[in-house]
Coordinates of C-alpha atoms and ligand atoms in Angstrom, one line a residue:
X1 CA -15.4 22.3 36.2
X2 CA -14.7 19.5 34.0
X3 CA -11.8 18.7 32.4
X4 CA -10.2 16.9 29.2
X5 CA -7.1 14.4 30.2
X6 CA -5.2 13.9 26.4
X7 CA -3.8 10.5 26.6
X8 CA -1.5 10.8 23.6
X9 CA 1.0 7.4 23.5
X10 CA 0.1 6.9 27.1
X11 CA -2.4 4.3 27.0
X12 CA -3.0 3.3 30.8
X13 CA -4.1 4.2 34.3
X14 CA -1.1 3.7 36.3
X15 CA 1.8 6.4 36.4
X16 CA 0.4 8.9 34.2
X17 CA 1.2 12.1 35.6
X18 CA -1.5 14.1 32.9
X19 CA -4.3 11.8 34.0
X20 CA -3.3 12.5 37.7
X21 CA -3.3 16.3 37.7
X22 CA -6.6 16.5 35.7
X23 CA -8.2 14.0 38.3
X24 CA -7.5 16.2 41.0
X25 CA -8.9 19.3 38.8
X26 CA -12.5 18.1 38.2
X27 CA -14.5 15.5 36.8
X28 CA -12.2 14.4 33.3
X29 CA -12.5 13.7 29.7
X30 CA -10.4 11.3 28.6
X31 CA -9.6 11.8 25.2
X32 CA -7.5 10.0 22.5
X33 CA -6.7 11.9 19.1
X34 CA -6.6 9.6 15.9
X35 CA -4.9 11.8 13.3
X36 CA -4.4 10.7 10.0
X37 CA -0.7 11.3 9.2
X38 CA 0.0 9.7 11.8
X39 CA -1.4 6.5 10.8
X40 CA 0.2 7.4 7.2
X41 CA 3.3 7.6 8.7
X42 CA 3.2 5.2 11.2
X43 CA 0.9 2.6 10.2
X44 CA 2.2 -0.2 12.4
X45 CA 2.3 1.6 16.0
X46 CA -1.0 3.3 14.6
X47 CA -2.4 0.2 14.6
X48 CA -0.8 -0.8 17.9
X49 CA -2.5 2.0 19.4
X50 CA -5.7 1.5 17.8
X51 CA -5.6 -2.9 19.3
X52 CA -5.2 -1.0 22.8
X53 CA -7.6 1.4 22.5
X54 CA -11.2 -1.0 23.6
X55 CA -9.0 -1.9 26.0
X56 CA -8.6 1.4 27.8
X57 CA -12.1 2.4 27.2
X58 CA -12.8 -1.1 29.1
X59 CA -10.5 0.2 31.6
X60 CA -12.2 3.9 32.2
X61 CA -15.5 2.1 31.9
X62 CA -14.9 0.1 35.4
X63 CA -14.1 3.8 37.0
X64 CA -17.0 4.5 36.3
X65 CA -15.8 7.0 33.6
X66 CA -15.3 6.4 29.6
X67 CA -13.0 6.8 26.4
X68 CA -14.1 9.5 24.0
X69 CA -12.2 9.1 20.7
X70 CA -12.2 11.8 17.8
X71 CA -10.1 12.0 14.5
X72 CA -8.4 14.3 13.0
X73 CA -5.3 16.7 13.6
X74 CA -4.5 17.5 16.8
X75 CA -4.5 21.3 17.3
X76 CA -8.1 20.9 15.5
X77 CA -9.6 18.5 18.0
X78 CA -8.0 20.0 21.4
X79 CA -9.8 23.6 20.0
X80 CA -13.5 22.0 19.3
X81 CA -13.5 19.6 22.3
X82 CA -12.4 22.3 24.9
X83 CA -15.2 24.6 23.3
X84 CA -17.7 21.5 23.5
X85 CA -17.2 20.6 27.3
X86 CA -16.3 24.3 28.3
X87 CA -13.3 22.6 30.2
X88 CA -11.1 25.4 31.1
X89 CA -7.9 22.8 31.1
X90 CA -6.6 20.1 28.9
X91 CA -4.1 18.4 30.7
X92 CA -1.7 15.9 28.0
X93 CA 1.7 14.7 28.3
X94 CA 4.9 16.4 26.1
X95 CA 4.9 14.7 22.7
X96 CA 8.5 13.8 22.9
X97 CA 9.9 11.5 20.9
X98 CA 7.0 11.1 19.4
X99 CA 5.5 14.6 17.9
X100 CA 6.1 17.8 18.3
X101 CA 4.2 20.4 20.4
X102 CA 3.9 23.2 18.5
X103 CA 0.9 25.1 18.3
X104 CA -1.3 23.2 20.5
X105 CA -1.2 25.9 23.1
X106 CA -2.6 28.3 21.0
X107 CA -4.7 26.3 19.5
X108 CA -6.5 25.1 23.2
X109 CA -6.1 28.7 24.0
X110 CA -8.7 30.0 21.4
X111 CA -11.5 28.3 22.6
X112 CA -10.2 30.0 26.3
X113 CA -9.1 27.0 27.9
X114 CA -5.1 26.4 28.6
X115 CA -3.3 23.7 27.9
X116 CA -1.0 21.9 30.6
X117 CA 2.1 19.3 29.2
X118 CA 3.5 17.0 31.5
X119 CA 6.9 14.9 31.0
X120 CA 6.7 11.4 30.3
X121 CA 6.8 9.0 33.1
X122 CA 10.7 7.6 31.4
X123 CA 13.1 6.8 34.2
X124 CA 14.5 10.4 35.0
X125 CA 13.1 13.6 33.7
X126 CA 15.4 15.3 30.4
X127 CA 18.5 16.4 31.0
X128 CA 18.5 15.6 34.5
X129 CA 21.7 13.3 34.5
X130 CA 24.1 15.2 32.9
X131 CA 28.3 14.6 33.0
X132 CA 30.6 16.6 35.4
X133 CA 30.5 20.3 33.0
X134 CA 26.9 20.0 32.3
X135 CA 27.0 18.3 29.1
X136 CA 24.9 15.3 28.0
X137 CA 26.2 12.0 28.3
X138 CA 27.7 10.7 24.6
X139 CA 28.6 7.2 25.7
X140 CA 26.4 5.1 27.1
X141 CA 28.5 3.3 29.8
X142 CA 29.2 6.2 32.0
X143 CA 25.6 7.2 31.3
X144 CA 24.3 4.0 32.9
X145 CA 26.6 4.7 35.6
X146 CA 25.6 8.2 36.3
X147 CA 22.1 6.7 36.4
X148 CA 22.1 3.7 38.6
X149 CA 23.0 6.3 41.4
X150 CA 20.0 8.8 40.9
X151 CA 16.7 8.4 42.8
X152 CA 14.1 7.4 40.3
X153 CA 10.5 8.6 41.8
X154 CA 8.1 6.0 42.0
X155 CA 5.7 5.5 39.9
X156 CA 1.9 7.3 40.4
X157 CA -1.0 5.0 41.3
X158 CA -4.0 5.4 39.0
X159 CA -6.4 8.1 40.1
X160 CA -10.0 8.3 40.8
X161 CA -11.9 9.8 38.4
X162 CA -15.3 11.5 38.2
X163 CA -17.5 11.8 35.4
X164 CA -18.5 14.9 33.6
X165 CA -22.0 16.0 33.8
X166 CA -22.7 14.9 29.8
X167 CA -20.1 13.0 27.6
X168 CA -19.1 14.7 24.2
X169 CA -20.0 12.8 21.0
X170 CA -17.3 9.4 20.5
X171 CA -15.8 8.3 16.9
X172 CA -15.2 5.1 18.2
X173 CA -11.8 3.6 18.6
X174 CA -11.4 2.4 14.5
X175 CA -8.7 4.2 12.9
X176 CA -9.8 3.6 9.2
X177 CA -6.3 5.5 8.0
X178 CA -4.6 2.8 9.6
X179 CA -6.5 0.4 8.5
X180 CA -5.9 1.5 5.0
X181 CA -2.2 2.1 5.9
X182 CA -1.9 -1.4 6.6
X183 CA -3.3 -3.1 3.7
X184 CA -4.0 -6.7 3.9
X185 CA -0.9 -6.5 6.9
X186 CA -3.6 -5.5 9.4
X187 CA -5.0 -9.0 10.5
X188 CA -1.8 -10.7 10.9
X189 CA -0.4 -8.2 12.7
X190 CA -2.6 -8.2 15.0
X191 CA -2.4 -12.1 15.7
X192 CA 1.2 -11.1 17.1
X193 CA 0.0 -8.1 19.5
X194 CA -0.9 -8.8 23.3
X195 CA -2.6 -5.5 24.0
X196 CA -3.8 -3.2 27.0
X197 CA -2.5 -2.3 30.4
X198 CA -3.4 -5.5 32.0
X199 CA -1.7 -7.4 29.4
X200 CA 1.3 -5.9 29.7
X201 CA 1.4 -6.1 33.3
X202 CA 0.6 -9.6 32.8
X203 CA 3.6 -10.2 30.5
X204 CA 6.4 -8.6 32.8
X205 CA 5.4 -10.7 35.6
X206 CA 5.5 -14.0 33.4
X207 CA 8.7 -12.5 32.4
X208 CA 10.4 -12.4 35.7
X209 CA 9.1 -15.7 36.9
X210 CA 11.9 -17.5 36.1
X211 CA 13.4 -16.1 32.7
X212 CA 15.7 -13.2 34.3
X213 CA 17.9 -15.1 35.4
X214 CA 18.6 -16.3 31.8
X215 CA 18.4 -13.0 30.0
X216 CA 21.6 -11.9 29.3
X217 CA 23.0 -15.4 28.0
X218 CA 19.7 -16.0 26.1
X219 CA 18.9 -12.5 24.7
X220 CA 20.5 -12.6 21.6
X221 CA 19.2 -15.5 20.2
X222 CA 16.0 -14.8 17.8
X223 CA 14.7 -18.3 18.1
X224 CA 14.9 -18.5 21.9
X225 CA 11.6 -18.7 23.2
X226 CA 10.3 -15.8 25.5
X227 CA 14.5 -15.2 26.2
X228 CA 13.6 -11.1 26.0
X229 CA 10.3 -9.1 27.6
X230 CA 8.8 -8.2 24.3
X231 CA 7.8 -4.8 26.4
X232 CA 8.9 -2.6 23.2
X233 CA 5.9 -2.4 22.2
X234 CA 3.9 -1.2 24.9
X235 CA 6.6 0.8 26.3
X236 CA 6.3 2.3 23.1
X237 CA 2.6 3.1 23.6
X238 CA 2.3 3.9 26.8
X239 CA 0.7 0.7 28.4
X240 CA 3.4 0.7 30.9
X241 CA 6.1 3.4 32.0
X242 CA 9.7 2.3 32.2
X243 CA 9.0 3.7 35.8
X244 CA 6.9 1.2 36.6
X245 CA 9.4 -1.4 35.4
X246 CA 11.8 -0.3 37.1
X247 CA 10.4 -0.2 40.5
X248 CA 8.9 -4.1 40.2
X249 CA 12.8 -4.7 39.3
X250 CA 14.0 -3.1 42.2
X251 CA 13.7 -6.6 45.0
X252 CA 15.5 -8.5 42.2
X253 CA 18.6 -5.6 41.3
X254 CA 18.9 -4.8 45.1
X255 CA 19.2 -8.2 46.1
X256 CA 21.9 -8.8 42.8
X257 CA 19.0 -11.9 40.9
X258 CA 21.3 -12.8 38.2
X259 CA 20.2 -10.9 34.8
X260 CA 18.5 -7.7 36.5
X261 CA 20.9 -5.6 36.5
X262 CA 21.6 -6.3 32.6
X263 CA 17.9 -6.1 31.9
X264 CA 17.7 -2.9 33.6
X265 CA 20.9 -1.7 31.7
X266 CA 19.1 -2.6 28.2
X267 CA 15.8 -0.1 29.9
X268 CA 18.3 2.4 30.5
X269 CA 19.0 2.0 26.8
X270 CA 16.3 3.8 25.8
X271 CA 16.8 6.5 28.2
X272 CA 19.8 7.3 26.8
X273 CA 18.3 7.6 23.6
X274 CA 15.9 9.8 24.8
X275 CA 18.2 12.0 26.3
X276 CA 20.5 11.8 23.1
X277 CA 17.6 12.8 21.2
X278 CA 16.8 15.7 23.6
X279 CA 20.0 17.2 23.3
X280 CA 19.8 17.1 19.5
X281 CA 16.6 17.2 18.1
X282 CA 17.6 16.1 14.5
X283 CA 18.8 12.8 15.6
X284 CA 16.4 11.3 13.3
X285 CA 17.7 13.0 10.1
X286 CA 21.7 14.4 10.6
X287 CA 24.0 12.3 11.8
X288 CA 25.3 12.7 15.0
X289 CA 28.8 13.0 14.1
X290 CA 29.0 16.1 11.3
X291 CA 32.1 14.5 9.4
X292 CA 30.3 11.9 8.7
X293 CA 27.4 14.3 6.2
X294 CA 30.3 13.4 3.4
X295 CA 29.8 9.7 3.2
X296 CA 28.9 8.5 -0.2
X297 CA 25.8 6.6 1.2
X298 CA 22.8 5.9 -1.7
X299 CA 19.9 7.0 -1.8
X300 CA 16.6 4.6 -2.1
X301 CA 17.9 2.4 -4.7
X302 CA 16.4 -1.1 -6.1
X303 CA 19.0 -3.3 -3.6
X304 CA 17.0 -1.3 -0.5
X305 CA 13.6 -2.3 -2.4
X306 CA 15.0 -5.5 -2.1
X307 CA 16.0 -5.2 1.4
X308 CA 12.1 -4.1 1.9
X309 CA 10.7 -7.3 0.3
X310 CA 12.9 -9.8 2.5
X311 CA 14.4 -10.4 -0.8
X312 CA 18.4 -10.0 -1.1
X313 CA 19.4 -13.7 -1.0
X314 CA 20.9 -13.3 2.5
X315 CA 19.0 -15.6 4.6
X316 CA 19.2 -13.8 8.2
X317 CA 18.7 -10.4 6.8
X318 CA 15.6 -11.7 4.4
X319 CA 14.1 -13.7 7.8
X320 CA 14.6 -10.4 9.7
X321 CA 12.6 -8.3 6.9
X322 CA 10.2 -10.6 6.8
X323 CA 9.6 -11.1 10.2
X324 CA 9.0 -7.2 10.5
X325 CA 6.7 -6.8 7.9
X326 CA 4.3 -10.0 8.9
X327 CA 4.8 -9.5 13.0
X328 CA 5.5 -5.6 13.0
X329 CA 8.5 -6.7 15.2
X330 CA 11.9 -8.0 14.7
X331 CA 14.4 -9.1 17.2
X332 CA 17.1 -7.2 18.5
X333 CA 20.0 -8.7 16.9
X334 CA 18.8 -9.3 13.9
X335 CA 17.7 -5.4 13.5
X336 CA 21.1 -5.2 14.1
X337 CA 22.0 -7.3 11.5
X338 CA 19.4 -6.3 8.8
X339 CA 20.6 -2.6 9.5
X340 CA 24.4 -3.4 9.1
X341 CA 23.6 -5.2 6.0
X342 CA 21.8 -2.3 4.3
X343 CA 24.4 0.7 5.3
X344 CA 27.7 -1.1 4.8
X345 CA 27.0 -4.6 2.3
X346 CA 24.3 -2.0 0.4
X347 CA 26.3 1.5 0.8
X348 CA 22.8 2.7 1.5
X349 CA 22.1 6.3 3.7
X350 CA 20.6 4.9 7.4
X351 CA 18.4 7.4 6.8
X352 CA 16.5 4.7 4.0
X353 CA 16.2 2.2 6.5
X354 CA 15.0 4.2 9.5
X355 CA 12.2 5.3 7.3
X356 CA 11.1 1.6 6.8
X357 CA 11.4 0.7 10.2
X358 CA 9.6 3.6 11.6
X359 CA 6.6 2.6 9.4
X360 CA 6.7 -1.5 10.1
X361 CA 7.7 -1.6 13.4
X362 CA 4.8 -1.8 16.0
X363 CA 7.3 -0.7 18.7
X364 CA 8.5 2.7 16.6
X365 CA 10.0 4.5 19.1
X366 CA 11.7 7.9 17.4
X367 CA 15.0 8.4 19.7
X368 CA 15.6 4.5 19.9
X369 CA 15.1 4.0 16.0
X370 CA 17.0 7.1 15.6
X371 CA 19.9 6.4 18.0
X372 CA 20.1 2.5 17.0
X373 CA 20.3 3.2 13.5
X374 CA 22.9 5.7 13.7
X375 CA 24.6 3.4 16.4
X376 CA 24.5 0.3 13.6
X377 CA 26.4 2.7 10.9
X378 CA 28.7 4.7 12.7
X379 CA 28.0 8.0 12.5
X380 CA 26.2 8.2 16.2
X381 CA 27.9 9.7 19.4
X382 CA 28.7 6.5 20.8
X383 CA 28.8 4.1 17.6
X384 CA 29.7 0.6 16.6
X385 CA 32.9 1.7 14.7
X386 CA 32.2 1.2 11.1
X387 CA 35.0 -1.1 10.3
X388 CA 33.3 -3.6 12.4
X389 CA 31.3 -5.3 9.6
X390 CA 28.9 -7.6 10.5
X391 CA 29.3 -10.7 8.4
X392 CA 25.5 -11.8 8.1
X393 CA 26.0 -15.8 7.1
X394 CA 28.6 -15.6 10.2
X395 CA 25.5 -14.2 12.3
X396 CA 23.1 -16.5 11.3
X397 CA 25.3 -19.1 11.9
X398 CA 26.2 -17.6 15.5
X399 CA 22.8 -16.8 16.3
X400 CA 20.6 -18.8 14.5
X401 CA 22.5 -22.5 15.1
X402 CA 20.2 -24.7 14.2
X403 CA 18.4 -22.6 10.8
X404 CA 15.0 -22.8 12.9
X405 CA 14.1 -18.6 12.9
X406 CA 15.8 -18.4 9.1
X407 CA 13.6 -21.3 8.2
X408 CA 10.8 -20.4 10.1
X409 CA 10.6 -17.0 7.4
X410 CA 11.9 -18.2 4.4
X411 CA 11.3 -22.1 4.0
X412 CA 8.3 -21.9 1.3
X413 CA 6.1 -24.6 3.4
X414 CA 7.0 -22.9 7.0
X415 CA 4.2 -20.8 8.5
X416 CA 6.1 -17.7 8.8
X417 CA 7.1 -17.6 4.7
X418 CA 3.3 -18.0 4.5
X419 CA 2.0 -15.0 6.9
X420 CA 4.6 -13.3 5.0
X421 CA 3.2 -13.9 1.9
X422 CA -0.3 -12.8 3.0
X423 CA 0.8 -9.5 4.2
X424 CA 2.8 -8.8 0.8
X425 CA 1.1 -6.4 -1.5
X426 CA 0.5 -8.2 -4.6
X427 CA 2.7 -5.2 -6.6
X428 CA 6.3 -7.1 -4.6
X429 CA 5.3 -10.2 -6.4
X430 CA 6.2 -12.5 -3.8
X431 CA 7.1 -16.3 -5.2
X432 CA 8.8 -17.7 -2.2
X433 CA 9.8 -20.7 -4.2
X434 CA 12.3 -18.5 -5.5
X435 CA 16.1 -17.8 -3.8
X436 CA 16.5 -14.2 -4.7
X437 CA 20.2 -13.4 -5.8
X438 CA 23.0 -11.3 -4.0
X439 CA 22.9 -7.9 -5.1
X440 CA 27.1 -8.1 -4.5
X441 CA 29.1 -10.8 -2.6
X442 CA 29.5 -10.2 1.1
X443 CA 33.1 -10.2 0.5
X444 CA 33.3 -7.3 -2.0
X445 CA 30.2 -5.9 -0.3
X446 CA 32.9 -5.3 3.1
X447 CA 35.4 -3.9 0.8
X448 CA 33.3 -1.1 -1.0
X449 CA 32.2 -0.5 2.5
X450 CA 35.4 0.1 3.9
X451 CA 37.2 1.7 1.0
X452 CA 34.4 4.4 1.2
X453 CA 35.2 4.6 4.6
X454 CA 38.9 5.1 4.2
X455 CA 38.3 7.4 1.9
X456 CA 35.8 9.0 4.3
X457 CA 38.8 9.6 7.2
X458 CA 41.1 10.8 4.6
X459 CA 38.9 13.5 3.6
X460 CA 38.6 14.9 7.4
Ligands
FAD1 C1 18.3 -0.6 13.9 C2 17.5 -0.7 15.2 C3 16.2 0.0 15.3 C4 15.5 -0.1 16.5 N1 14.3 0.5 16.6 C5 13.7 0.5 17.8 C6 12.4 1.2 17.9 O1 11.9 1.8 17.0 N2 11.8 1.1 19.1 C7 12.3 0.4 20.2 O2 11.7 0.3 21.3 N3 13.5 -0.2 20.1 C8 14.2 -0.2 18.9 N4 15.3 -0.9 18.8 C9 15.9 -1.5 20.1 C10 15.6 -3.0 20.3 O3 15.7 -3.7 19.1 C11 14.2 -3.2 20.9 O4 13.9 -2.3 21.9 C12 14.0 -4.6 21.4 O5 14.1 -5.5 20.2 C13 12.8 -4.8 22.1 O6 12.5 -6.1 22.5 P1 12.1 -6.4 23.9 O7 11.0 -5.5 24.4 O8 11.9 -7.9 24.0 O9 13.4 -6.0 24.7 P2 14.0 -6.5 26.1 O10 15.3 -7.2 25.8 O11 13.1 -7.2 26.9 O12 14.5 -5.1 26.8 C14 13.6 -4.4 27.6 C15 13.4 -3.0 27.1 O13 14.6 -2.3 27.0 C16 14.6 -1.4 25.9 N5 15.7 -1.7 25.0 C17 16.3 -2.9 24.8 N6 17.3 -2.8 23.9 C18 17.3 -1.5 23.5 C19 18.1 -0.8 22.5 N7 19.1 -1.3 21.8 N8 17.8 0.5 22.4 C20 16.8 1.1 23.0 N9 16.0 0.5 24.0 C21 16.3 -0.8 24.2 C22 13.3 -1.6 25.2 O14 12.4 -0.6 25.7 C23 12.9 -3.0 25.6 O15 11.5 -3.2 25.6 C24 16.1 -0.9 17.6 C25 17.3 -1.5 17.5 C26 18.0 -1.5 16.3 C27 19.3 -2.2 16.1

C-alpha cells in the first residue's frame, strides 16, 4: 500500500530515517509542504529550501520515483494527501527545532491513515547524554566531553524506492510567499547559495582536502577565504546530517589530522544547542537564566532599525549587517560581534535581534540562533559573561587586519556595498555615500552597559 514520506527540513536521500521506514512500507510519496508562514517568517531559509527543492526532485527522479510539492499549512495538506493516495502511513521526521508537532496526528488520523515522527538524524538522539544525576548538560565543555565517548550510529544509506501506482497532482517547487517575502533580496541571494545534496557533499570534501588542517587558526577571520565549511546552511535544511559529517571525519579525528577534532567540537556545538533547547523549550523567548527577566533591555527602538540597515557608523558591525541581508549569511565572529553590539553598545532585548536573524539568515537554525544569542548577552546557561564587552573597532582591527571584508560592504564603489544596495527596500533609503553617525560612543556605550548590569546583580 502506498505511502507518503514528509521530507520536512530534510532535503536528501542519504540518512534519513523517515524516508527509510516508509521505503520499506510500500511504494512512497515523497512530499514537501510549502506553508506560507513559514516563508513569512522565515523568508531566507524559505528560500533556501525552495533553491534545493528541483534539486531533490532531480534526485527522486533518477530512482525512478518523483517530488510532489503542495502549499499550504501543514495539518491541511497531510489530511487531503493521505485521503488522495489512500496511504494508510505518513512517515516525517519530528519538527524540532524547527516547528512544532501539534496536531498533525490528528489531523493525518481523520482521513484514517497514522502518522509516524522520527528523530532527526543530529549526532545523538535527545537527551541521550545527560550529566552524572540525569540532568542536561549546562556547559558546553563537559558536554563535548561526555559526547566524544558515546557511539554515534552511522549514518543510513539512501533507500530504494518504488513508485506508487498514480502520482497525486504537484504545485511545483515555487514558493511565491517566499518570493514575495524576499522582495528584490531573492536574486542575490541566491547568487550566494550552493544547493542540493550533491552539492553539499561536494563542498565537505573540498573542505577537507587540505583546509582542516588550518581551521582552527583560520576560522575566525571573515575575510579568509574558504577558512570555515559553510555547511550551516544545509545542515540547516537537511541536505546533509551532522551524522554523516561526522562519520567522513572519523579517519581524520581517529588518526589526531590537526583541526578535526576542533571542527568536530564546533558540530558538537549545535548539538548542544539542541539539547539545550530540548530541555527548555522557550529558549527562543525567556532567558535561560531567570534573574536575568529584570534587565532594563529596549525594546525595538530606532538605534536597532539602524542596526537592521547596516547603518550605525560602526564599520564591522554595519559590514556584518550588510553582509546578512545581501548573502543571507554572516560569519561567525562577526555575528558575534554584530550581536554584542546591539545588546550591550545598544541596551537592546536579544530577543530584537534574534528576530532579525531568524528572518535573514539562510542557515536559521532555532536552538543555535536561540542559544548563540543568549550566549552573546549573558543571560544563557553557559554564557559569555556580560562584562566582557566586545569592543567592535578593536575586532575589526583583530579580525579584519587589512579593512578588506569592512570594505568589501561598506566602500561605496566595492561590489558588496552594491549587492547591498540592490537588496535594500527603497523605504531604508540607502545612500552609501553617506557615513551614518554613532548612535552613542563605544566608550559610554560599555558604561550604560555595565552600570545596568551592576545594577542588575545588586537587585538579585
Ligand atoms: C548571534 C549568533 C546567531 C547564530 N545563529 C545561527 C543559526 O541560526 N544557525 C546556525 O546554524 N548557526 C548559527 N550561529 C552559529 C554560527 O555562526 C554558524 O553556525 C556558522 O557561522 C556557520 O558557518 P560554517 O557552516 O562555515 O561553520 P563551520 O565553522 O564550518 O562549522 C561547522 C558546523 O558547526 C556548527 N557550528 C559552528 N559554530 C557553531 C555555533 N557557534 N553554534 C552552533 N553551531 C555551530 C554549524 O552547524 C556549522 O555548519 C549563530 C552564531 C551567533 C553568534
Amino acid at each position: 500500500m502506498t505511502v507518503i514520506c514528509w521530507f520536512r527540513r530534510v532535503l536528501r536521500l542519504d540518512d534519513h530515517p523517515a524516508l527509510v521506514a516508509a521505503a520499506a512500507e510500500g511504494p512512497v510519496v515523497p512530499l514537501v509542504i510549502l506553508d506560507p508562514a513559514e516563508a513569512r517568517d522565515h523568508p531566507a531559509s524559505a528560500m533556501r529550501q525552495a533553491l534545493s527543492l528541483p534539486l531533490l526532485d532531480q534526485a527522486l527522479q533518477g530512482r525512478g520515483s518523483r517530488l510532489i510539492v503542495r502549499r499550504g499549512s501543514p495539518a491541511q495538506v497531510l489530511q487531503a494527501m493521505a485521503r488522495e493516495t489512500g496511504a494508510a502511513t505518513v512517515h516525517a521526521s519530528e519538527g524540532f527545532p524547527f516547528a512544532s508537532d501539534e496536531g498533525l496526528a490528528d489531523a493525518v488520523a481523520k482521513s484514517g491513515a497514522v502518522l509516524h515522527l522520527h528523530p532527526l538524524a543530529d549526532l545523538v538522539p535527545r537527551a541521550s547524554v545527560l550529566t552524572g544525576s540525569g540532568g542536561v548538560y549546562k556547559v558546553f565543555s563537559p558536554f563535548w566531553k561526555a559526547l566524544r565517548k558515546v557511539d554515534i550510529a552511522p549514518p543510513l544509506p539512501a533507500p530504494k524506492l518504488a513508485a506508487p501506482p498514480d502520482w497525486p497532482a504537484n504545485d511545483g517547487t515555487d514558493w511565491p510567499e517566499a518570493r514575495a517575502a524576499m522582495n528584490h533580496g531573492w536574486d542575490g541571494v541566491a547568487r550566494h547559495v550552493r544547493a542540493g545534496e550533491d552539492e553539499t557533499h561536494a563542498r565537505l570534501e573540498e573542505f577537507l582536502d587540505g583546509r582542516l588542517p588550518d581551521y582552527k587558526q583560520h576560522r575566525d577571520f571573515p575575510w579568509r577565504p574558504k577558512a570555515t565549511t559553510g555547511l550551516a546552511d544545509a545542515l540547516a535544511v537537511g541536505e546533509i546530517s551532522a551524522r554523516r559529517i561526522w562519520a567522513r571525519l572519523q579517519p581524520d579525528f581517529q588518526s589526531g589530522t590537526k583541526g578535526a577534532d576542533h571542527f568536530l567540537s564546533e558540530l558538537a556545538w549545535r548539538e548542544f544547542a539542541r539539547e539545550l533547547m530540548h530541555a527548555f523549550p522557550r529558549l527562543e523567548r525567556d532567558c535561560w537564566r531567570e534573574e536575568w527577566a529584570a534587565f532594563p533591555w529596549k525594546s525595538d527602538n530606532d538605534d536597532a532599525e539602524a542596526w537592521r540597515r547596516g547603518q550605525t557608523g560602526v564599520d564591522i558591525v554595519d559590514a556584518g549587517m550588510r553582509e546578512m541581508f545581501a548573502t543571507g549569511q554572516m560569519h561567525n565572529r562577526v555575528r558575534m560581534v554584530t550581536a554584542s553590539y546591539l545588546t550591550k553598545h545598544l541596551l537592546t532585548d536579544w530577543r530584537v535581534g534574534l528576530d532579525w536573524f531568524a528572518r535573514c539568515l539562510t542557515d536559521w537554525d532555532a536552538a543555535s540562533n536561540a542559544m548563540n544569542w543568549q550566549w552573546v548577552s549573558g543571560c544563557g546557561p553557559d554564557a559569555s559573561p556580560f562584562f566582557r564587552v566586545f569592543n567592535p573597532d578593536g575586532q575589526g582591527d583583530r579580525f579584519d587586519g587589512g579593512g578588506a571584508y569592512r570594505d568589501h560592504w561598506l566602500k561605496p564603489d566595492a561590489p558588496g556595498a552594491r549587492d547591498f544596495a540592490a537588496a535594500a527596500p527603497r523605504s531604508w533609503g540607502i545612500d552609501l555615500n553617506r557615513h551614518a553617525v554613532r548612535a552613542i560612543s563605544l566608550a559610554d556605550g560599555r558604561a550604560r552597559a555595565l552600570t545596568a548590569y551592576q545594577q542588575l546583580r545588586e537587585r538579585a
